[in-house]
Short mmCIF file of C-alpha atoms in Angstrom, two decimals:
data_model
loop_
_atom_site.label_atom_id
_atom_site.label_comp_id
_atom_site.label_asym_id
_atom_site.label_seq_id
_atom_site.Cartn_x
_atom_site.Cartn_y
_atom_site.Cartn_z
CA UNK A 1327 -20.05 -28.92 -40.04
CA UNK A 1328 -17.07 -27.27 -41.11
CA UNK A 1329 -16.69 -23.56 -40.28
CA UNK A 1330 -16.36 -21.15 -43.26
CA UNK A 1331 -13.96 -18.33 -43.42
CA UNK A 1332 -16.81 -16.14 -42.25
CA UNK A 1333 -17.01 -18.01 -39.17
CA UNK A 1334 -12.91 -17.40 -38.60
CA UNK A 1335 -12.66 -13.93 -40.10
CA UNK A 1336 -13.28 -12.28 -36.35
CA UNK A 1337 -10.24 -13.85 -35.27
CA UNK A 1338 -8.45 -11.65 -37.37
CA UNK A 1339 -8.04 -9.14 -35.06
CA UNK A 1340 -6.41 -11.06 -31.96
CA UNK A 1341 -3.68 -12.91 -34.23
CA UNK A 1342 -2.59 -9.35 -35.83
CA UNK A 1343 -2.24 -8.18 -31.90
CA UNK A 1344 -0.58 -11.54 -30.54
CA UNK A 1345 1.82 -11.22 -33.72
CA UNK A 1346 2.48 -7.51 -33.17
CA UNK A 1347 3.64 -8.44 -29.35
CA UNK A 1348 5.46 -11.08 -30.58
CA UNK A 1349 7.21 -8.71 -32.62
CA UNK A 1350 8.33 -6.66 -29.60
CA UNK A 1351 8.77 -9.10 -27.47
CA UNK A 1352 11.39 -10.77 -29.44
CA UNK A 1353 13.08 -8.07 -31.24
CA UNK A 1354 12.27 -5.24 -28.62
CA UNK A 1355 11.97 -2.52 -30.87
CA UNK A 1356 11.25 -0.25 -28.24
CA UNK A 1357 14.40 0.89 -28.41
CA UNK A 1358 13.76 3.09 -31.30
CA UNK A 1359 11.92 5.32 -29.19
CA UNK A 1360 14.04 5.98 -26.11
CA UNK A 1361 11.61 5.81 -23.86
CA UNK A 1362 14.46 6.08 -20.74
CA UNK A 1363 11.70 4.55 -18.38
CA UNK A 1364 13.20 4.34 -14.79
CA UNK A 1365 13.51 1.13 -13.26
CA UNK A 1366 11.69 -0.65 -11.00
CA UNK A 1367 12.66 -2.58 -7.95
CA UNK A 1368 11.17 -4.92 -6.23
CA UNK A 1369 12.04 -8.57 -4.37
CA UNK A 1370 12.75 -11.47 -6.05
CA UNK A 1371 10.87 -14.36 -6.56
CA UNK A 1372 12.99 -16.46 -4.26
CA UNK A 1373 13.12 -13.18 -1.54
CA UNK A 1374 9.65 -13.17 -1.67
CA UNK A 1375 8.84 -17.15 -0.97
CA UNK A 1376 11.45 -16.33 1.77
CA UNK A 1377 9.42 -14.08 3.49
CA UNK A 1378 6.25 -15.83 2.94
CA UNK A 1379 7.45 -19.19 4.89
CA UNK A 1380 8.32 -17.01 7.47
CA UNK A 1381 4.73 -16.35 8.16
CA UNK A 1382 3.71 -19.11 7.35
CA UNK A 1383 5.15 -21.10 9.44
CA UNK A 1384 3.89 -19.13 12.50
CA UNK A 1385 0.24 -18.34 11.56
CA UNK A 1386 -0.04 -21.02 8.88
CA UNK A 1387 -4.23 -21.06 8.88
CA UNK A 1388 -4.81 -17.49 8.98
CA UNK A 1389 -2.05 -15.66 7.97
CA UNK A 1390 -0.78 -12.28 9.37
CA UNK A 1391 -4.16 -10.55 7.67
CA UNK A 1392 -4.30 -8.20 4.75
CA UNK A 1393 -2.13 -5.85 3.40
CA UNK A 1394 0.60 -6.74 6.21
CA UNK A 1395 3.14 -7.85 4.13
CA UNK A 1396 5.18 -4.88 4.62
CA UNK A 1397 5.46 -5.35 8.33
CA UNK A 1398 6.55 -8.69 7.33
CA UNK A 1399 8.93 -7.66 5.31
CA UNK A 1400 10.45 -5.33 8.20
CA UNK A 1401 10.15 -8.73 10.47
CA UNK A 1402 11.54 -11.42 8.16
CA UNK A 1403 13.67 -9.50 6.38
CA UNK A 1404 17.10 -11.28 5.65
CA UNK A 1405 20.77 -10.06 6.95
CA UNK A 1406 22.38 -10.44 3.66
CA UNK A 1407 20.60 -7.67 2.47
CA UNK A 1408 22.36 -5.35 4.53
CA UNK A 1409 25.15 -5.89 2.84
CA UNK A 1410 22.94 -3.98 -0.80
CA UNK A 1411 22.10 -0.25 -1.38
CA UNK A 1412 18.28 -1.58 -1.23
CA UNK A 1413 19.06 -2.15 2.96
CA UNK A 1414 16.64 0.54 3.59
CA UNK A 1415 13.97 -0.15 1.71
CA UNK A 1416 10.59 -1.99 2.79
CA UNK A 1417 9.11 -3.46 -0.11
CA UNK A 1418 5.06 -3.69 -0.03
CA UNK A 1419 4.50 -6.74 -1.98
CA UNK A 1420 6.42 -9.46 -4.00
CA UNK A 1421 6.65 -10.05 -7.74
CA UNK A 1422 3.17 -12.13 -7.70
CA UNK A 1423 0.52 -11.27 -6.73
CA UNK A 1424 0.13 -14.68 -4.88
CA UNK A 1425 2.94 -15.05 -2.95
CA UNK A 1426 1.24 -11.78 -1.44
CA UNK A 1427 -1.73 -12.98 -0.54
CA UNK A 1428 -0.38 -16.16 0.95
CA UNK A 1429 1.29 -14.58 4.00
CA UNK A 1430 -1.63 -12.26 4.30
CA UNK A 1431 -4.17 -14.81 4.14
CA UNK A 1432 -2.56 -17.99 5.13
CA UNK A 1433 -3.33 -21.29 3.81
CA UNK A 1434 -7.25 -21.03 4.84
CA UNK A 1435 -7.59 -18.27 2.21
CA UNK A 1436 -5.00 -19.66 -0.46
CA UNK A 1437 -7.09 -22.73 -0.72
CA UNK A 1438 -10.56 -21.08 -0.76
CA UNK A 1439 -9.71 -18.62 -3.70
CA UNK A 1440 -8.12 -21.56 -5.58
CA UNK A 1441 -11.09 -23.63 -5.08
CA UNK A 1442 -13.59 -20.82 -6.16
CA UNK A 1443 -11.35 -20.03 -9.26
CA UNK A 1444 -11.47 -23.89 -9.98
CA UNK A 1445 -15.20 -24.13 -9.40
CA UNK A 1446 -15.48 -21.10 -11.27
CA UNK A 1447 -13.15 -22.14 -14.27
CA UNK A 1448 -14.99 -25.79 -14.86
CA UNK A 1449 -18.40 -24.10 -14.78
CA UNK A 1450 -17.36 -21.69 -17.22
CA UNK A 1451 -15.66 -24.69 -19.52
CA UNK A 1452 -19.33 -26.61 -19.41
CA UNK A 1453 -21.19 -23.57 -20.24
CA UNK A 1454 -19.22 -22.79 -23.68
CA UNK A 1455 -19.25 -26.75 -24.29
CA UNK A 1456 -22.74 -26.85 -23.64
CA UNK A 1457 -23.85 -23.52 -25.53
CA UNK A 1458 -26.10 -24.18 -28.47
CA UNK A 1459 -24.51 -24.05 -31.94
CA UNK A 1460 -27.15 -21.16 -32.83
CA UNK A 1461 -25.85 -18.83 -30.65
CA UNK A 1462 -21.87 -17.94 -32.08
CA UNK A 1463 -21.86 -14.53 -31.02
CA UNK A 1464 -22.57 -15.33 -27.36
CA UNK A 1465 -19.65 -18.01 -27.93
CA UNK A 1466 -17.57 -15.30 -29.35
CA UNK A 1467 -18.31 -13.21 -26.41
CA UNK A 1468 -17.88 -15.66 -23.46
CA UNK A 1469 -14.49 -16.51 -25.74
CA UNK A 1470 -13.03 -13.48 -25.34
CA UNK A 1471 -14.20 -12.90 -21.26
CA UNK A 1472 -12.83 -16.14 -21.00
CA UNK A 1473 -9.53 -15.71 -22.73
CA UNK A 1474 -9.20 -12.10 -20.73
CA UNK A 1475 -9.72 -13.50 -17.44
CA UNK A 1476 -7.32 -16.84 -17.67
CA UNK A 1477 -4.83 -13.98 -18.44
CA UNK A 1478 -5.72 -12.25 -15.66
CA UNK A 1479 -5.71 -15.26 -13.48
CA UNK A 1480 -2.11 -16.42 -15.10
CA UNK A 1481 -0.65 -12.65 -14.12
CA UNK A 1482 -1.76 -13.45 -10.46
CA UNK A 1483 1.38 -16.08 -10.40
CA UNK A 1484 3.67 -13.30 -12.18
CA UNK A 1485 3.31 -10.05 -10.93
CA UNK A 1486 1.82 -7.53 -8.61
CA UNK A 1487 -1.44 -6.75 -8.99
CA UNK A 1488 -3.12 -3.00 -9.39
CA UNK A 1489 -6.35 -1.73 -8.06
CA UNK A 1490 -7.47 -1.47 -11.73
CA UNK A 1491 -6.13 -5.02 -12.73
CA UNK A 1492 -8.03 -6.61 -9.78
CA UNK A 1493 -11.18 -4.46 -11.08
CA UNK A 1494 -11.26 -5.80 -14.24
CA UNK A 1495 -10.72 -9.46 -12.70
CA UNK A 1496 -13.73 -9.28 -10.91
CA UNK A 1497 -15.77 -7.82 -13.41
CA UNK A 1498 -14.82 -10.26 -16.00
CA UNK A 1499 -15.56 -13.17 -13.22
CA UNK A 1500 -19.03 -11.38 -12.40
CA UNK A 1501 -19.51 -11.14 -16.12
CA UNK A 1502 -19.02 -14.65 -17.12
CA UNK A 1503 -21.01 -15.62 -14.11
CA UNK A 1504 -24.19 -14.30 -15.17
CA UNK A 1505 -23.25 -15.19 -19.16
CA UNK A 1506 -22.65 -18.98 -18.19
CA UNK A 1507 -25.82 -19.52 -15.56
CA UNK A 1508 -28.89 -21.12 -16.64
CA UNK A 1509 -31.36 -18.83 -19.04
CA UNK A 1510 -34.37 -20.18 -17.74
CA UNK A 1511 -33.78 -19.33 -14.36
CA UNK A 1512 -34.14 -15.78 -15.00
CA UNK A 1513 -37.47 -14.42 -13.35
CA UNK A 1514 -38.81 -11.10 -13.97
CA UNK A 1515 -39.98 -8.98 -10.74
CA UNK A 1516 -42.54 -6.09 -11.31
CA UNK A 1517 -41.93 -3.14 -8.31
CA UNK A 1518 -45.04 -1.20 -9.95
CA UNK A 1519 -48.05 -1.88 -7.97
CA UNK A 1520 -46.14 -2.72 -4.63
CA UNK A 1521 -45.96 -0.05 -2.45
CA UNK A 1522 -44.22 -1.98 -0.01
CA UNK A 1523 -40.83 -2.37 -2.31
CA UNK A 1524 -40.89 0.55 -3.77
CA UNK A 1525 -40.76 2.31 0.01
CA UNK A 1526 -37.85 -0.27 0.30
CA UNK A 1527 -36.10 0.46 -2.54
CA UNK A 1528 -36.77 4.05 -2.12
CA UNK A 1529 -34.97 3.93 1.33
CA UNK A 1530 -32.34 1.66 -0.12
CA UNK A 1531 -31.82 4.54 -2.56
CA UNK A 1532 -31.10 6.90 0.18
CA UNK A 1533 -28.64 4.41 1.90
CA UNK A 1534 -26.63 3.97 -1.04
CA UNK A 1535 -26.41 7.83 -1.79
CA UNK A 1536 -25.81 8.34 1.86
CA UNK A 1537 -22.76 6.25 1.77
CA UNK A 1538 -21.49 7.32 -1.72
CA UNK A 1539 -21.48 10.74 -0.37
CA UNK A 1540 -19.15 9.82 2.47
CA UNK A 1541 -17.02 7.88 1.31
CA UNK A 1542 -16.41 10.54 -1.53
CA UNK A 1543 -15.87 13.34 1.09
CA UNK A 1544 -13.56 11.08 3.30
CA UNK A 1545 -11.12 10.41 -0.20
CA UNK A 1546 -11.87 14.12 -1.09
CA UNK A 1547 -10.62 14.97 2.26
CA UNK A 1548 -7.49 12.73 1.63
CA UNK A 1549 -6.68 14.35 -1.36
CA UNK A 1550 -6.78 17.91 -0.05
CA UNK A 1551 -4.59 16.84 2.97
CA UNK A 1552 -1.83 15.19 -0.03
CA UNK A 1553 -2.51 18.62 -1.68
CA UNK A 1554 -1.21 20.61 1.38
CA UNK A 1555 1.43 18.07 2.02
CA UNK A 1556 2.74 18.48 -1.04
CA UNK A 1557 2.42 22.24 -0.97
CA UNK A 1558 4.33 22.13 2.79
CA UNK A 1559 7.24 20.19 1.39
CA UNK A 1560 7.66 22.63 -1.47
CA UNK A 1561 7.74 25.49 1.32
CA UNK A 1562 10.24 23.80 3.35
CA UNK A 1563 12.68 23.02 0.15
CA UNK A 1564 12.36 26.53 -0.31
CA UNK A 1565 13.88 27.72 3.43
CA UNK A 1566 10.69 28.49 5.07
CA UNK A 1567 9.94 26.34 8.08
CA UNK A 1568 7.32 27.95 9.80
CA UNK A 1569 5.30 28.09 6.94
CA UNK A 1570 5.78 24.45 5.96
CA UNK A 1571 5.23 23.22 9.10
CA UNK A 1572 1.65 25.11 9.31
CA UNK A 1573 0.73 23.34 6.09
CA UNK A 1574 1.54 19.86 7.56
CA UNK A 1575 -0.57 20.60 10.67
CA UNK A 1576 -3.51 21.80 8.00
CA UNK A 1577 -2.97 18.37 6.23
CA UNK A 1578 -3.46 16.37 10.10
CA UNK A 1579 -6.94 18.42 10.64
CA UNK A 1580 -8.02 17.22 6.93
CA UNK A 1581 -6.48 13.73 7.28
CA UNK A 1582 -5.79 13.28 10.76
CA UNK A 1583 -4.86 9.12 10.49
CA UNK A 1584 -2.52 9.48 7.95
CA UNK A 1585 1.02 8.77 10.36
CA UNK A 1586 3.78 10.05 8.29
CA UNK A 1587 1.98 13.75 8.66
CA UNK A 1588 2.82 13.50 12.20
CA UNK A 1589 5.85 11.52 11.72
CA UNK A 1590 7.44 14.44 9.80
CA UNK A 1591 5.81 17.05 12.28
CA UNK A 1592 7.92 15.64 14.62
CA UNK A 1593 10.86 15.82 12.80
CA UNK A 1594 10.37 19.56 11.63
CA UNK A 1595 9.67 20.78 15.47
CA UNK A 1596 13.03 19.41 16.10
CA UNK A 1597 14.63 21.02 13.00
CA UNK A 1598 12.72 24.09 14.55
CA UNK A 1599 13.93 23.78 17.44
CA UNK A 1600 17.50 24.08 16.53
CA UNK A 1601 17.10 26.97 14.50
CA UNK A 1602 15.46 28.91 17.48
CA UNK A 1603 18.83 27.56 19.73
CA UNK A 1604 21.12 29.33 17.49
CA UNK A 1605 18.77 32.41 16.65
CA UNK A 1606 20.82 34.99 18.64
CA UNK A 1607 18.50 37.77 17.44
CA UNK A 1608 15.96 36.44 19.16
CA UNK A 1609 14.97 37.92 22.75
CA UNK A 1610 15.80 35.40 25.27
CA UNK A 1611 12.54 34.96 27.08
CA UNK A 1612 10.85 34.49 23.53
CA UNK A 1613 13.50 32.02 22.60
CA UNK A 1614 12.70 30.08 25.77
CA UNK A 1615 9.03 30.09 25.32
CA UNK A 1616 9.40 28.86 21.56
CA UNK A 1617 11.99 25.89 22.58
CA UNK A 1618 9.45 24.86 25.18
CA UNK A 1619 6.33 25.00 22.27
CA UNK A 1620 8.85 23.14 20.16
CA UNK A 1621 9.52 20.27 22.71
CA UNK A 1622 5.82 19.95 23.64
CA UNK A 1623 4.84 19.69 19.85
CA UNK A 1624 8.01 17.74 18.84
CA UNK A 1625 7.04 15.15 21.83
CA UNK A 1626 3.31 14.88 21.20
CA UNK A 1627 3.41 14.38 17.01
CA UNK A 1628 6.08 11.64 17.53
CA UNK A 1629 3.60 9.62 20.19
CA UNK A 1630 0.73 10.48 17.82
CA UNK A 1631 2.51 8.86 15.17
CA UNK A 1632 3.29 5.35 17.08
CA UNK A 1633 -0.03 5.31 18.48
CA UNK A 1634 -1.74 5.73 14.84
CA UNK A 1635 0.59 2.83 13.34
CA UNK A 1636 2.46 1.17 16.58
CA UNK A 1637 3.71 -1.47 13.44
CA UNK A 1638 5.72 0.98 11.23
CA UNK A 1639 8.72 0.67 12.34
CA UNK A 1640 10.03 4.39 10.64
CA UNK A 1641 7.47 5.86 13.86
CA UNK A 1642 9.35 4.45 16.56
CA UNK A 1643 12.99 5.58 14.66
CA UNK A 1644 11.83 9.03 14.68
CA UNK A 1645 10.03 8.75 18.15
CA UNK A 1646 13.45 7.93 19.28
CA UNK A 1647 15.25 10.33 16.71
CA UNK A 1648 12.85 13.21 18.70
CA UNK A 1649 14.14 11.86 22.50
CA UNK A 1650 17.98 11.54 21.29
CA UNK A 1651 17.84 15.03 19.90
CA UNK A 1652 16.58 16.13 23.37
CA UNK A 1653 18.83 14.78 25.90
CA UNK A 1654 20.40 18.07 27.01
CA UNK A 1655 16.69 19.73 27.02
CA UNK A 1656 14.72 17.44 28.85
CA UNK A 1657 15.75 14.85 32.01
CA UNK A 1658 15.22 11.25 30.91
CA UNK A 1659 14.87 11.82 27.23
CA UNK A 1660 17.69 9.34 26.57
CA UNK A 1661 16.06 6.66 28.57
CA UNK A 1662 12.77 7.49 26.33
CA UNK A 1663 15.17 7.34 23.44
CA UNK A 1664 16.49 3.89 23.93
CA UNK A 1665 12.84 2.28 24.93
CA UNK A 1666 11.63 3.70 21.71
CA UNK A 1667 14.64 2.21 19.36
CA UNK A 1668 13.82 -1.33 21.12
CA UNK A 1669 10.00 -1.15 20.20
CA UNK A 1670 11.69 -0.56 16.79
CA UNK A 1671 14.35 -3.29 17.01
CA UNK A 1672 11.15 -5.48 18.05
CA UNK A 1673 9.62 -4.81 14.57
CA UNK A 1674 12.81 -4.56 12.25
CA UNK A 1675 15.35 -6.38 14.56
CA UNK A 1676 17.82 -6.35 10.59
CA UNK A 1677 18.13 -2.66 10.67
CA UNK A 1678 21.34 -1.81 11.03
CA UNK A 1679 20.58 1.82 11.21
CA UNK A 1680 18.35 1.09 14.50
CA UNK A 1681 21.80 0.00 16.71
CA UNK A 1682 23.36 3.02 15.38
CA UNK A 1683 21.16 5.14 16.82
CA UNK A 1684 21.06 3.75 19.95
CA UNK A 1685 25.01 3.91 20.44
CA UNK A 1686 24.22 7.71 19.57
CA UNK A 1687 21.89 7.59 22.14
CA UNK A 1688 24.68 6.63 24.63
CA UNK A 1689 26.77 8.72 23.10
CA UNK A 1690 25.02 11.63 23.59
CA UNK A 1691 24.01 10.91 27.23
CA UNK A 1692 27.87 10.56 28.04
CA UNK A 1693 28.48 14.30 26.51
CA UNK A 1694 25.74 15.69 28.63
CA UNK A 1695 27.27 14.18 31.71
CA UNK A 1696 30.84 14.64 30.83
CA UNK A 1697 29.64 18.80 30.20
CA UNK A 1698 28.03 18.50 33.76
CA UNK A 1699 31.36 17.21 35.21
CA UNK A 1700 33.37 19.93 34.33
#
């Protein structure tokens, strides 16, 4: 039979939208508003199959495991980029969302998400090909799932994807799931009269809240150590150290595996340090005992930091930032210094910035003993 305008009218709707983005894709009126949005960066497509055969071609079944690809990045990273203002940067994914997931994941995972999505997609195809001509609005329905998700699938191969984008993927692919499975397999279950499963299901109740409950207090508790954070760097902008550097040890005690807390910790005590060195107001004794607090904290947050995340490569800079800045304070810091650059040379041997600080390193140890001499 031939479909009526009624049966077309609904796609209305979606043209008017695919002509509308049409319309701005081609003439870009956005200019008329001025937006000014800043710019993003991010690797290229090429960068990022660069890095990806990398790792691939060392752990080629398995991959380097999930969310790594930053430490590849640091690893892998080409020369020529040194050569760029971005030579500093470490990027966290690439511009799809695939290439992402195949250094992560290696090949083993790559080919078992394709094949589910292909298992997935035909099943999907034969249930809307199969559907009974009575029932257009459930066509309608799976339709637009459908349509949704094989964009969603598509943006996989062209960009980075978001916690919220992945969301909806999965709940689109759950959705269509139970939309395109068999109606008369559905049984019905009646937890009335059993005592037994509703003593289960009571307890599984509990469970669930249980967990709920602590996983909200452990983000709640992640939040309010950002909130402090944030509150500390404001205080230090503003001149006061002390007081900025309290807030930062607040934000350990209600977040105490987040590294860059005690990353920057480490950095402050040494910025504290020096201000107590050249605070000739202060009585000598006290200035002592407040240089020797200083070490001791500037010290301990910097191995705290390396032992939270031994793979970031910015711990082991500043680990070996604290050491250098210590060499005329305490015996064998340059040694300490150098060991800690070459953990970081081991993770980002394309950092220029990590053989600069080493020849400071020597540098500085030749001062001390050339002071010494005379």
């Amino acid at each position: 039979d031939s479909l009526s305008s009624q049966d077309l009218g609904w796609l209305a709707i979606p043209i008017a939208i695919l002509a509308l983005c049409l319309i701005f894709l081609i003439f870009r009126p956005g200019v008329l508003f001025d937006l000014k949005l800043p710019g993003e960066l991010g690797l290229t497509y090429k960068g990022g199959w660069g890095i990806a055969k990398e790792v691939i071609q060392r752990n080629p079944i398995l991959g380097s495991g999930p969310e790594t690809f930053i430490y590849n990045y640091s690893l892998y990273k080409p020369e020529s980029i040194n050569q760029t203002m971005f030579w500093n940067l470490r990027f966290v994914n690439t511009p799809a969302e695939i290439l992402t997931l195949l250094p992560e994941i290696g090949a083993l995972g790559i080919l078992s998400f394709l094949a589910i999505m292909a298992m997935f997609l035909l099943k999907v195809v034969r249930s809307l090909l199969s559907e009974e001509r009575g029932s257009e609005q459930l066509i309608r329905i799976k339709i637009g799932l459908f349509s949704s998700w094989i964009a969603l699938i598509v943006a996989w191969f062209l960009y980075p994807q978001s916690l919220a984008l992945m969301f909806i993927f999965w709940l689109f692919f759950a959705l269509l799931t139970v939309l395109s499975g068999q109606r008369n397999d559905i049984k019905t279950f009646h937890f009335k009269g059993s005592t037994k499963v509703a003593l289960v299901g009571s307890f599984g109740a509990i469970i669930l809240m249980i967990i709920v409950i602590g996983l909200l207090y452990m983000e709640g508790s992640k939040f309010i150590a950002e909130a402090k954070y944030k509150t500390a760097l404001d205080l230090i902008n503003k001149g006061e150290l002390d007081e900025g550097i309290d807030k930062v040890v607040r934000a350990t005690v209600a977040n105490p595996y987040e590294d860059k807390f005690y990353r920057n910790l480490a950095q402050l005590f040494i910025t504290q340090i020096n201000q107590n060195l050249n605070n000739q107001s202060l009585d000598p004794q006290d200035r002592t005992n407040k240089v020797q607090v200083g070490i001791s904290n500037a010290i301990n947050y910097g191995a705290m930091a390396t032992t939270l995340n031994s793979k970031n490569v910015a711990n082991w800079i500043v680990r070996g930032f604290v050491y250098r800045n210590l060499i005329a304070l305490v015996n064998g810091s340059g040694g300490w210094a150098v060991k800690s650059y070459e953990e970081a040379l081991k993770i980002e041997p394309a950092n220029p910035f990590i053989y600069l600080e080493i020849g400071r390193t020597y540098v500085n140890g030749a001062d001390l003993l050339q002071n010494q001499a005379q």
